[in-house]
Amino acid sequence: MTTESAGHRIDLDNVSQEFHARGTTSGFMTAVDGVSFTLTSEAAQVVSLVGQSGSGKSTIARIILGLQKPSAGEVTYDGKDIYRLSRSGSNDYRRQVQPVFQDPYAIFNPVYRVDRVLWKAAHKFGVANSRAAAEERIEESLTAVRLDPKQVLGRYPHQLSGGQRQRIMLARVHLLRPAFIIADEPVSMLDAQVRKSFLDILLDFGEKYRMTTLFITHDLSTVSYLGGEMMVITNGKVVESGSVHTVMAEPSHPYTRLLLDSVPRPDPDQRWTDRITVDDKGDQILIDQPLID
Ligand SMILES: Nc1ncnc2c1ncn2[C@@H]1O[C@H](COP(=O)(O)OP(=O)(O)OP(=O)(O)O)[C@@H](O)[C@H]1O
Ligand SMILES: [Mg+2]
């Protein structure tokens, strides 16, 4: 269960992305500019990618997910260019690298019931060998993200709250147990309490199933809560990276200092102690502190 996701790596090597842009002298703008970094799933980790609007974060996410072929540079999965993978290599990549996006409503087709995303994933990636077994796995995954299967199965997207829709996407992650989660601003539309429970579930998944998350955000208090590593991006360039603790305590790049000065300074030593844990039985919900107050 956990071993299949152990030991994969994604390397970005000097990745750049240019887009046509009207009104510029060259006719192009550089959205991502020579970015290199590695994500490994050997040890579960959270790597936050932080930067202001337009800095290139989502473009990097799309490039890793294979939705956007970079203009230059290479993305490799276990050493192989993701655009030159064999069919089975490509299937493996698509299973092991799962997205969670900002607006889960946009992911769901409004005419289908929400559980369709779970059934489709179960079917596509063969997570169970019978319908009954798949149903069991789906119910288990919903419970793991603190959704009551009886309440959400059979509902349409508009009948769920934003937080519930986002947790369906987490249930999908639980079902597939990928090595990597590419999360692009997954909590920016959620209120503080729902945000915190989402982050706690994500952290628990990381620990339990050894998933590594690339967490894209512009919110430093979320980065501080998640801990782990961070990269700071501006104008398509990663200008600073390191442990969240070190970068926040001693930012070396002027842009990082600016970013830190522009928000109430989160204290990296002050991790919340009341984290809720995901136990497989799904009882005990402890959400009593807002993430940001
Ligand atoms: N398909 C595209 N065509 C042209 N320009 C694009 C395209 N996608 C992104 N851009 C431009 O590239 C730059 C980086 O965009 P990107 O979406 O990666 O930023 P971001 O850091 O995710 O911003 P935000 O925090 O607002 O989501 C922006 O200037 C954007 O306008
Ligand atoms: Mg974005």
GROMACS .gro file of C-alpha atoms and ligand atoms in nm:
model
  325
    1MET     CA    1   0.000   0.000   0.000
    2THR     CA    2   0.265   0.252   0.095
    3THR     CA    3   0.557   0.084  -0.074
    4GLU     CA    4   0.430   0.139  -0.426
    5SER     CA    5   0.468   0.514  -0.387
    6ALA     CA    6   0.811   0.504  -0.223
    7GLY     CA    7   1.120   0.631  -0.390
    8HIS     CA    8   1.000   0.825  -0.693
    9ARG     CA    9   1.144   1.156  -0.800
   10ILE     CA   10   1.051   1.445  -1.021
   11ASP     CA   11   1.327   1.674  -1.142
   12LEU     CA   12   1.278   2.008  -1.309
   13ASP     CA   13   1.593   2.098  -1.497
   14ASN     CA   14   1.624   2.457  -1.611
   15VAL     CA   15   1.257   2.477  -1.706
   16SER     CA   16   1.135   2.791  -1.883
   17GLN     CA   17   0.802   2.890  -2.023
   18GLU     CA   18   0.744   3.174  -2.266
   19PHE     CA   19   0.403   3.295  -2.371
   20HIS     CA   20   0.299   3.522  -2.652
   21ALA     CA   21   0.224   3.861  -2.505
   22ARG     CA   22   0.081   4.157  -2.686
   23GLY     CA   23   0.223   4.496  -2.612
   24THR     CA   24   0.575   4.376  -2.532
   25THR     CA   25   0.868   4.462  -2.757
   26SER     CA   26   0.965   4.099  -2.811
   27GLY     CA   27   0.607   3.974  -2.839
   28PHE     CA   28   0.683   3.723  -2.561
   29MET     CA   29   0.682   3.717  -2.185
   30THR     CA   30   0.874   3.475  -1.969
   31ALA     CA   31   0.636   3.317  -1.716
   32VAL     CA   32   0.889   3.064  -1.585
   33ASP     CA   33   1.258   3.140  -1.610
   34GLY     CA   34   1.513   2.861  -1.570
   35VAL     CA   35   1.359   2.682  -1.275
   36SER     CA   36   1.525   2.370  -1.133
   37PHE     CA   37   1.418   2.170  -0.830
   38THR     CA   38   1.356   1.814  -0.721
   39LEU     CA   39   1.066   1.650  -0.545
   40THR     CA   40   1.125   1.308  -0.397
   41SER     CA   41   0.887   1.072  -0.229
   42GLU     CA   42   1.149   0.877  -0.039
   43ALA     CA   43   1.058   1.069   0.270
   44ALA     CA   44   0.722   1.243   0.272
   45GLN     CA   45   0.773   1.614   0.247
   46VAL     CA   46   0.582   1.931   0.190
   47VAL     CA   47   0.744   2.182  -0.041
   48SER     CA   48   0.564   2.512  -0.060
   49LEU     CA   49   0.603   2.732  -0.365
   50VAL     CA   50   0.530   3.087  -0.260
   51GLY     CA   51   0.503   3.399  -0.469
   52GLN     CA   52   0.270   3.677  -0.564
   53SER     CA   53   0.009   3.667  -0.835
   54GLY     CA   54   0.155   3.620  -1.181
   55SER     CA   55   0.492   3.492  -1.058
   56GLY     CA   56   0.458   3.165  -1.249
   57LYS     CA   57   0.337   2.922  -0.983
   58SER     CA   58   0.042   2.772  -1.169
   59THR     CA   59   0.246   2.749  -1.485
   60ILE     CA   60   0.498   2.533  -1.296
   61ALA     CA   61   0.214   2.316  -1.163
   62ARG     CA   62   0.074   2.273  -1.514
   63ILE     CA   63   0.418   2.185  -1.649
   64ILE     CA   64   0.470   1.917  -1.381
   65LEU     CA   65   0.123   1.776  -1.446
   66GLY     CA   66   0.206   1.748  -1.815
   67LEU     CA   67  -0.066   1.999  -1.909
   68GLN     CA   68   0.184   2.244  -2.052
   69LYS     CA   69   0.498   2.150  -2.238
   70PRO     CA   70   0.776   2.389  -2.133
   71SER     CA   71   0.944   2.603  -2.400
   72ALA     CA   72   1.283   2.497  -2.265
   73GLY     CA   73   1.428   2.260  -2.011
   74GLU     CA   74   1.313   1.920  -1.902
   75VAL     CA   75   1.091   1.755  -1.644
   76THR     CA   76   1.195   1.402  -1.561
   77TYR     CA   77   1.022   1.129  -1.362
   78ASP     CA   78   1.265   0.879  -1.214
   79GLY     CA   79   1.519   1.012  -1.461
   80LYS     CA   80   1.304   0.995  -1.775
   81ASP     CA   81   1.163   1.290  -1.967
   82ILE     CA   82   0.789   1.295  -1.893
   83TYR     CA   83   0.720   1.350  -2.262
   84ARG     CA   84   0.916   1.040  -2.359
   85LEU     CA   85   0.767   0.793  -2.118
   86SER     CA   86   0.644   0.459  -2.242
   87ARG     CA   87   0.271   0.398  -2.222
   88SER     CA   88   0.306   0.218  -1.891
   89GLY     CA   89   0.552   0.482  -1.764
   90SER     CA   90   0.306   0.752  -1.856
   91ASN     CA   91   0.018   0.570  -1.684
   92ASP     CA   92   0.232   0.532  -1.377
   93TYR     CA   93   0.318   0.903  -1.382
   94ARG     CA   94  -0.047   1.001  -1.415
   95ARG     CA   95  -0.134   0.785  -1.121
   96GLN     CA   96   0.157   0.894  -0.902
   97VAL     CA   97   0.120   1.267  -0.961
   98GLN     CA   98  -0.223   1.395  -0.864
   99PRO     CA   99  -0.354   1.751  -0.872
  100VAL     CA  100  -0.568   1.935  -0.624
  101PHE     CA  101  -0.677   2.271  -0.761
  102GLN     CA  102  -0.807   2.590  -0.610
  103ASP     CA  103  -1.165   2.572  -0.722
  104PRO     CA  104  -1.302   2.220  -0.691
  105TYR     CA  105  -1.630   2.335  -0.843
  106ALA     CA  106  -1.454   2.380  -1.176
  107ILE     CA  107  -1.333   2.018  -1.164
  108PHE     CA  108  -1.677   1.870  -1.125
  109ASN     CA  109  -1.914   1.835  -1.411
  110PRO     CA  110  -2.234   1.989  -1.271
  111VAL     CA  111  -2.458   1.732  -1.440
  112TYR     CA  112  -2.292   1.433  -1.272
  113ARG     CA  113  -2.303   1.327  -0.913
  114VAL     CA  114  -1.985   1.403  -0.718
  115ASP     CA  115  -1.894   1.042  -0.656
  116ARG     CA  116  -1.835   1.003  -1.028
  117VAL     CA  117  -1.484   1.150  -0.986
  118LEU     CA  118  -1.414   0.873  -0.738
  119TRP     CA  119  -1.565   0.593  -0.944
  120LYS     CA  120  -1.380   0.716  -1.252
  121ALA     CA  121  -1.049   0.725  -1.067
  122ALA     CA  122  -1.111   0.381  -0.916
  123HIS     CA  123  -1.191   0.242  -1.257
  124LYS     CA  124  -0.916   0.417  -1.453
  125PHE     CA  125  -0.642   0.318  -1.213
  126GLY     CA  126  -0.782  -0.020  -1.118
  127VAL     CA  127  -0.783   0.035  -0.743
  128ALA     CA  128  -1.019  -0.256  -0.683
  129ASN     CA  129  -1.110  -0.567  -0.875
  130SER     CA  130  -1.483  -0.562  -0.825
  131ARG     CA  131  -1.757  -0.302  -0.800
  132ALA     CA  132  -1.826  -0.396  -0.441
  133ALA     CA  133  -1.458  -0.368  -0.351
  134ALA     CA  134  -1.438  -0.028  -0.525
  135GLU     CA  135  -1.742   0.090  -0.335
  136GLU     CA  136  -1.580  -0.016  -0.012
  137ARG     CA  137  -1.260   0.169  -0.099
  138ILE     CA  138  -1.456   0.482  -0.193
  139GLU     CA  139  -1.644   0.479   0.135
  140GLU     CA  140  -1.319   0.426   0.322
  141SER     CA  141  -1.161   0.724   0.143
  142LEU     CA  142  -1.459   0.950   0.210
  143THR     CA  143  -1.446   0.855   0.576
  144ALA     CA  144  -1.071   0.926   0.584
  145VAL     CA  145  -1.141   1.286   0.481
  146ARG     CA  146  -1.421   1.314   0.734
  147LEU     CA  147  -1.707   1.302   0.491
  148ASP     CA  148  -2.005   1.082   0.566
  149PRO     CA  149  -2.050   0.855   0.261
  150LYS     CA  150  -2.423   0.840   0.324
  151GLN     CA  151  -2.439   1.217   0.308
  152VAL     CA  152  -2.229   1.287   0.001
  153LEU     CA  153  -2.272   0.987  -0.228
  154GLY     CA  154  -2.534   1.061  -0.489
  155ARG     CA  155  -2.518   1.439  -0.443
  156TYR     CA  156  -2.455   1.692  -0.716
  157PRO     CA  157  -2.163   1.937  -0.691
  158HIS     CA  158  -2.387   2.235  -0.613
  159GLN     CA  159  -2.535   2.045  -0.321
  160LEU     CA  160  -2.203   2.039  -0.138
  161SER     CA  161  -2.008   2.319   0.027
  162GLY     CA  162  -1.673   2.433  -0.114
  163GLY     CA  163  -1.496   2.260   0.174
  164GLN     CA  164  -1.683   1.936   0.107
  165ARG     CA  165  -1.605   1.949  -0.264
  166GLN     CA  166  -1.240   2.007  -0.185
  167ARG     CA  167  -1.244   1.709   0.051
  168ILE     CA  168  -1.387   1.491  -0.226
  169MET     CA  169  -1.067   1.576  -0.415
  170LEU     CA  170  -0.870   1.471  -0.108
  171ALA     CA  171  -1.073   1.148  -0.097
  172ARG     CA  172  -0.964   1.092  -0.457
  173VAL     CA  173  -0.604   1.136  -0.344
  174HIS     CA  174  -0.663   0.889  -0.062
  175LEU     CA  175  -0.809   0.641  -0.306
  176LEU     CA  176  -0.514   0.661  -0.543
  177ARG     CA  177  -0.232   0.707  -0.288
  178PRO     CA  178  -0.008   0.892  -0.533
  179ALA     CA  179   0.356   0.960  -0.456
  180PHE     CA  180   0.306   1.332  -0.531
  181ILE     CA  181   0.029   1.581  -0.483
  182ILE     CA  182   0.046   1.902  -0.683
  183ALA     CA  183  -0.179   2.138  -0.492
  184ASP     CA  184  -0.237   2.476  -0.653
  185GLU     CA  185  -0.390   2.717  -0.399
  186PRO     CA  186  -0.619   2.443  -0.269
  187VAL     CA  187  -0.734   2.633   0.037
  188SER     CA  188  -0.755   2.992  -0.080
  189MET     CA  189  -1.130   2.975  -0.121
  190LEU     CA  190  -1.197   2.809   0.212
  191ASP     CA  191  -1.260   2.975   0.545
  192ALA     CA  192  -1.003   2.946   0.824
  193GLN     CA  193  -1.153   2.648   1.001
  194VAL     CA  194  -1.219   2.442   0.691
  195ARG     CA  195  -0.874   2.539   0.565
  196LYS     CA  196  -0.712   2.406   0.876
  197SER     CA  197  -0.889   2.071   0.860
  198PHE     CA  198  -0.789   2.040   0.493
  199LEU     CA  199  -0.423   2.107   0.577
  200ASP     CA  200  -0.431   1.862   0.866
  201ILE     CA  201  -0.567   1.587   0.645
  202LEU     CA  202  -0.299   1.665   0.386
  203LEU     CA  203  -0.025   1.648   0.650
  204ASP     CA  204  -0.163   1.320   0.782
  205PHE     CA  205  -0.176   1.167   0.437
  206GLY     CA  206   0.185   1.270   0.385
  207GLU     CA  207   0.292   1.092   0.698
  208LYS     CA  208   0.071   0.785   0.665
  209TYR     CA  209   0.106   0.716   0.296
  210ARG     CA  210   0.440   0.886   0.227
  211MET     CA  211   0.302   1.138  -0.016
  212THR     CA  212   0.505   1.443  -0.108
  213THR     CA  213   0.314   1.763  -0.171
  214LEU     CA  214   0.408   2.063  -0.380
  215PHE     CA  215   0.190   2.324  -0.216
  216ILE     CA  216   0.134   2.642  -0.412
  217THR     CA  217   0.019   2.945  -0.222
  218HIS     CA  218   0.067   3.315  -0.170
  219ASP     CA  219  -0.020   3.283   0.196
  220LEU     CA  220   0.274   3.265   0.433
  221SER     CA  221   0.074   3.160   0.737
  222THR     CA  222  -0.029   2.847   0.549
  223VAL     CA  223   0.336   2.782   0.461
  224SER     CA  224   0.434   2.826   0.821
  225TYR     CA  225   0.160   2.586   0.934
  226LEU     CA  226   0.266   2.318   0.686
  227GLY     CA  227   0.636   2.340   0.770
  228GLY     CA  228   0.883   2.145   0.560
  229GLU     CA  229   1.057   2.318   0.273
  230MET     CA  230   0.974   2.629   0.078
  231MET     CA  231   1.074   2.800  -0.244
  232VAL     CA  232   1.013   3.166  -0.313
  233ILE     CA  233   0.936   3.262  -0.669
  234THR     CA  234   0.926   3.602  -0.832
  235ASN     CA  235   0.904   3.685  -1.201
  236GLY     CA  236   0.929   3.318  -1.290
  237LYS     CA  237   1.254   3.265  -1.098
  238VAL     CA  238   1.304   3.074  -0.777
  239VAL     CA  239   1.505   3.324  -0.575
  240GLU     CA  240   1.528   3.141  -0.246
  241SER     CA  241   1.469   2.795  -0.108
  242GLY     CA  242   1.528   2.605   0.213
  243SER     CA  243   1.348   2.487   0.521
  244VAL     CA  244   1.048   2.700   0.612
  245HIS     CA  245   1.203   2.764   0.948
  246THR     CA  246   1.530   2.893   0.807
  247VAL     CA  247   1.385   3.097   0.523
  248MET     CA  248   1.134   3.266   0.751
  249ALA     CA  249   1.383   3.327   1.029
  250GLU     CA  250   1.665   3.446   0.804
  251PRO     CA  251   1.542   3.541   0.460
  252SER     CA  252   1.839   3.604   0.236
  253HIS     CA  253   1.671   3.746  -0.074
  254PRO     CA  254   1.527   4.099  -0.065
  255TYR     CA  255   1.205   3.976  -0.225
  256THR     CA  256   1.153   3.722   0.052
  257ARG     CA  257   1.205   3.994   0.309
  258LEU     CA  258   0.950   4.207   0.129
  259LEU     CA  259   0.705   3.919   0.123
  260LEU     CA  260   0.755   3.854   0.492
  261ASP     CA  261   0.725   4.221   0.580
  262SER     CA  262   0.402   4.260   0.391
  263VAL     CA  263   0.210   4.016   0.609
  264PRO     CA  264   0.174   3.971   0.983
  265ARG     CA  265   0.489   3.771   1.058
  266PRO     CA  266   0.407   3.406   1.120
  267ASP     CA  267   0.616   3.247   1.389
  268PRO     CA  268   0.772   2.929   1.251
  269ASP     CA  269   0.816   2.790   1.604
  270GLN     CA  270   0.450   2.828   1.673
  271ARG     CA  271   0.301   2.521   1.511
  272TRP     CA  272  -0.050   2.450   1.621
  273THR     CA  273  -0.057   2.165   1.862
  274ASP     CA  274  -0.419   2.071   1.824
  275ARG     CA  275  -0.385   1.904   1.486
  276ILE     CA  276  -0.667   1.671   1.405
  277THR     CA  277  -0.560   1.328   1.299
  278VAL     CA  278  -0.720   1.113   1.042
  279ASP     CA  279  -0.795   0.780   1.192
  280ASP     CA  280  -0.935   0.518   0.969
  281LYS     CA  281  -1.255   0.479   1.164
  282GLY     CA  282  -1.342   0.843   1.111
  283ASP     CA  283  -1.455   0.926   1.460
  284GLN     CA  284  -1.340   1.218   1.669
  285ILE     CA  285  -1.336   1.550   1.496
  286LEU     CA  286  -1.139   1.814   1.676
  287ILE     CA  287  -1.148   2.145   1.504
  288ASP     CA  288  -1.143   2.412   1.763
  289GLN     CA  289  -0.884   2.665   1.658
  290PRO     CA  290  -0.884   2.877   1.348
  291LEU     CA  291  -0.565   2.864   1.147
  292ILE     CA  292  -0.541   3.238   1.126
  293ASP     CA  293  -0.709   3.458   1.377
  294LIG     N1  294  -0.165   3.034  -2.148
  294LIG     C1  295  -0.109   3.154  -2.125
  294LIG     N2  296  -0.091   3.243  -2.225
  294LIG     C2  297  -0.032   3.362  -2.203
  294LIG     N3  298   0.013   3.402  -2.082
  294LIG     C3  299  -0.002   3.319  -1.979
  294LIG     C4  300  -0.065   3.191  -1.993
  294LIG     N4  301  -0.065   3.128  -1.873
  294LIG     C5  302  -0.008   3.214  -1.787
  294LIG     N5  303   0.030   3.328  -1.849
  294LIG     C6  304   0.101   3.441  -1.788
  294LIG     O1  305   0.214   3.390  -1.720
  294LIG     C7  306   0.235   3.458  -1.598
  294LIG     C8  307   0.237   3.357  -1.484
  294LIG     O2  308   0.107   3.304  -1.468
  294LIG     P1  309   0.072   3.197  -1.356
  294LIG     O3  310  -0.070   3.161  -1.374
  294LIG     O4  311   0.171   3.088  -1.360
  294LIG     O5  312   0.091   3.282  -1.223
  294LIG     P2  313   0.058   3.245  -1.072
  294LIG     O6  314   0.183   3.266  -0.994
  294LIG     O7  315  -0.008   3.114  -1.065
  294LIG     O8  316  -0.046   3.361  -1.031
  294LIG     P3  317  -0.173   3.354  -0.932
  294LIG     O9  318  -0.117   3.363  -0.792
  294LIG    O10  319  -0.249   3.478  -0.967
  294LIG    O11  320  -0.248   3.229  -0.959
  294LIG     C9  321   0.124   3.562  -1.586
  294LIG    O12  322   0.173   3.684  -1.630
  294LIG    C10  323   0.018   3.509  -1.681
  294LIG    O13  324  -0.058   3.615  -1.734
  295MG      MG  325  -0.200   3.048  -1.006
   0.00000   0.00000   0.00000
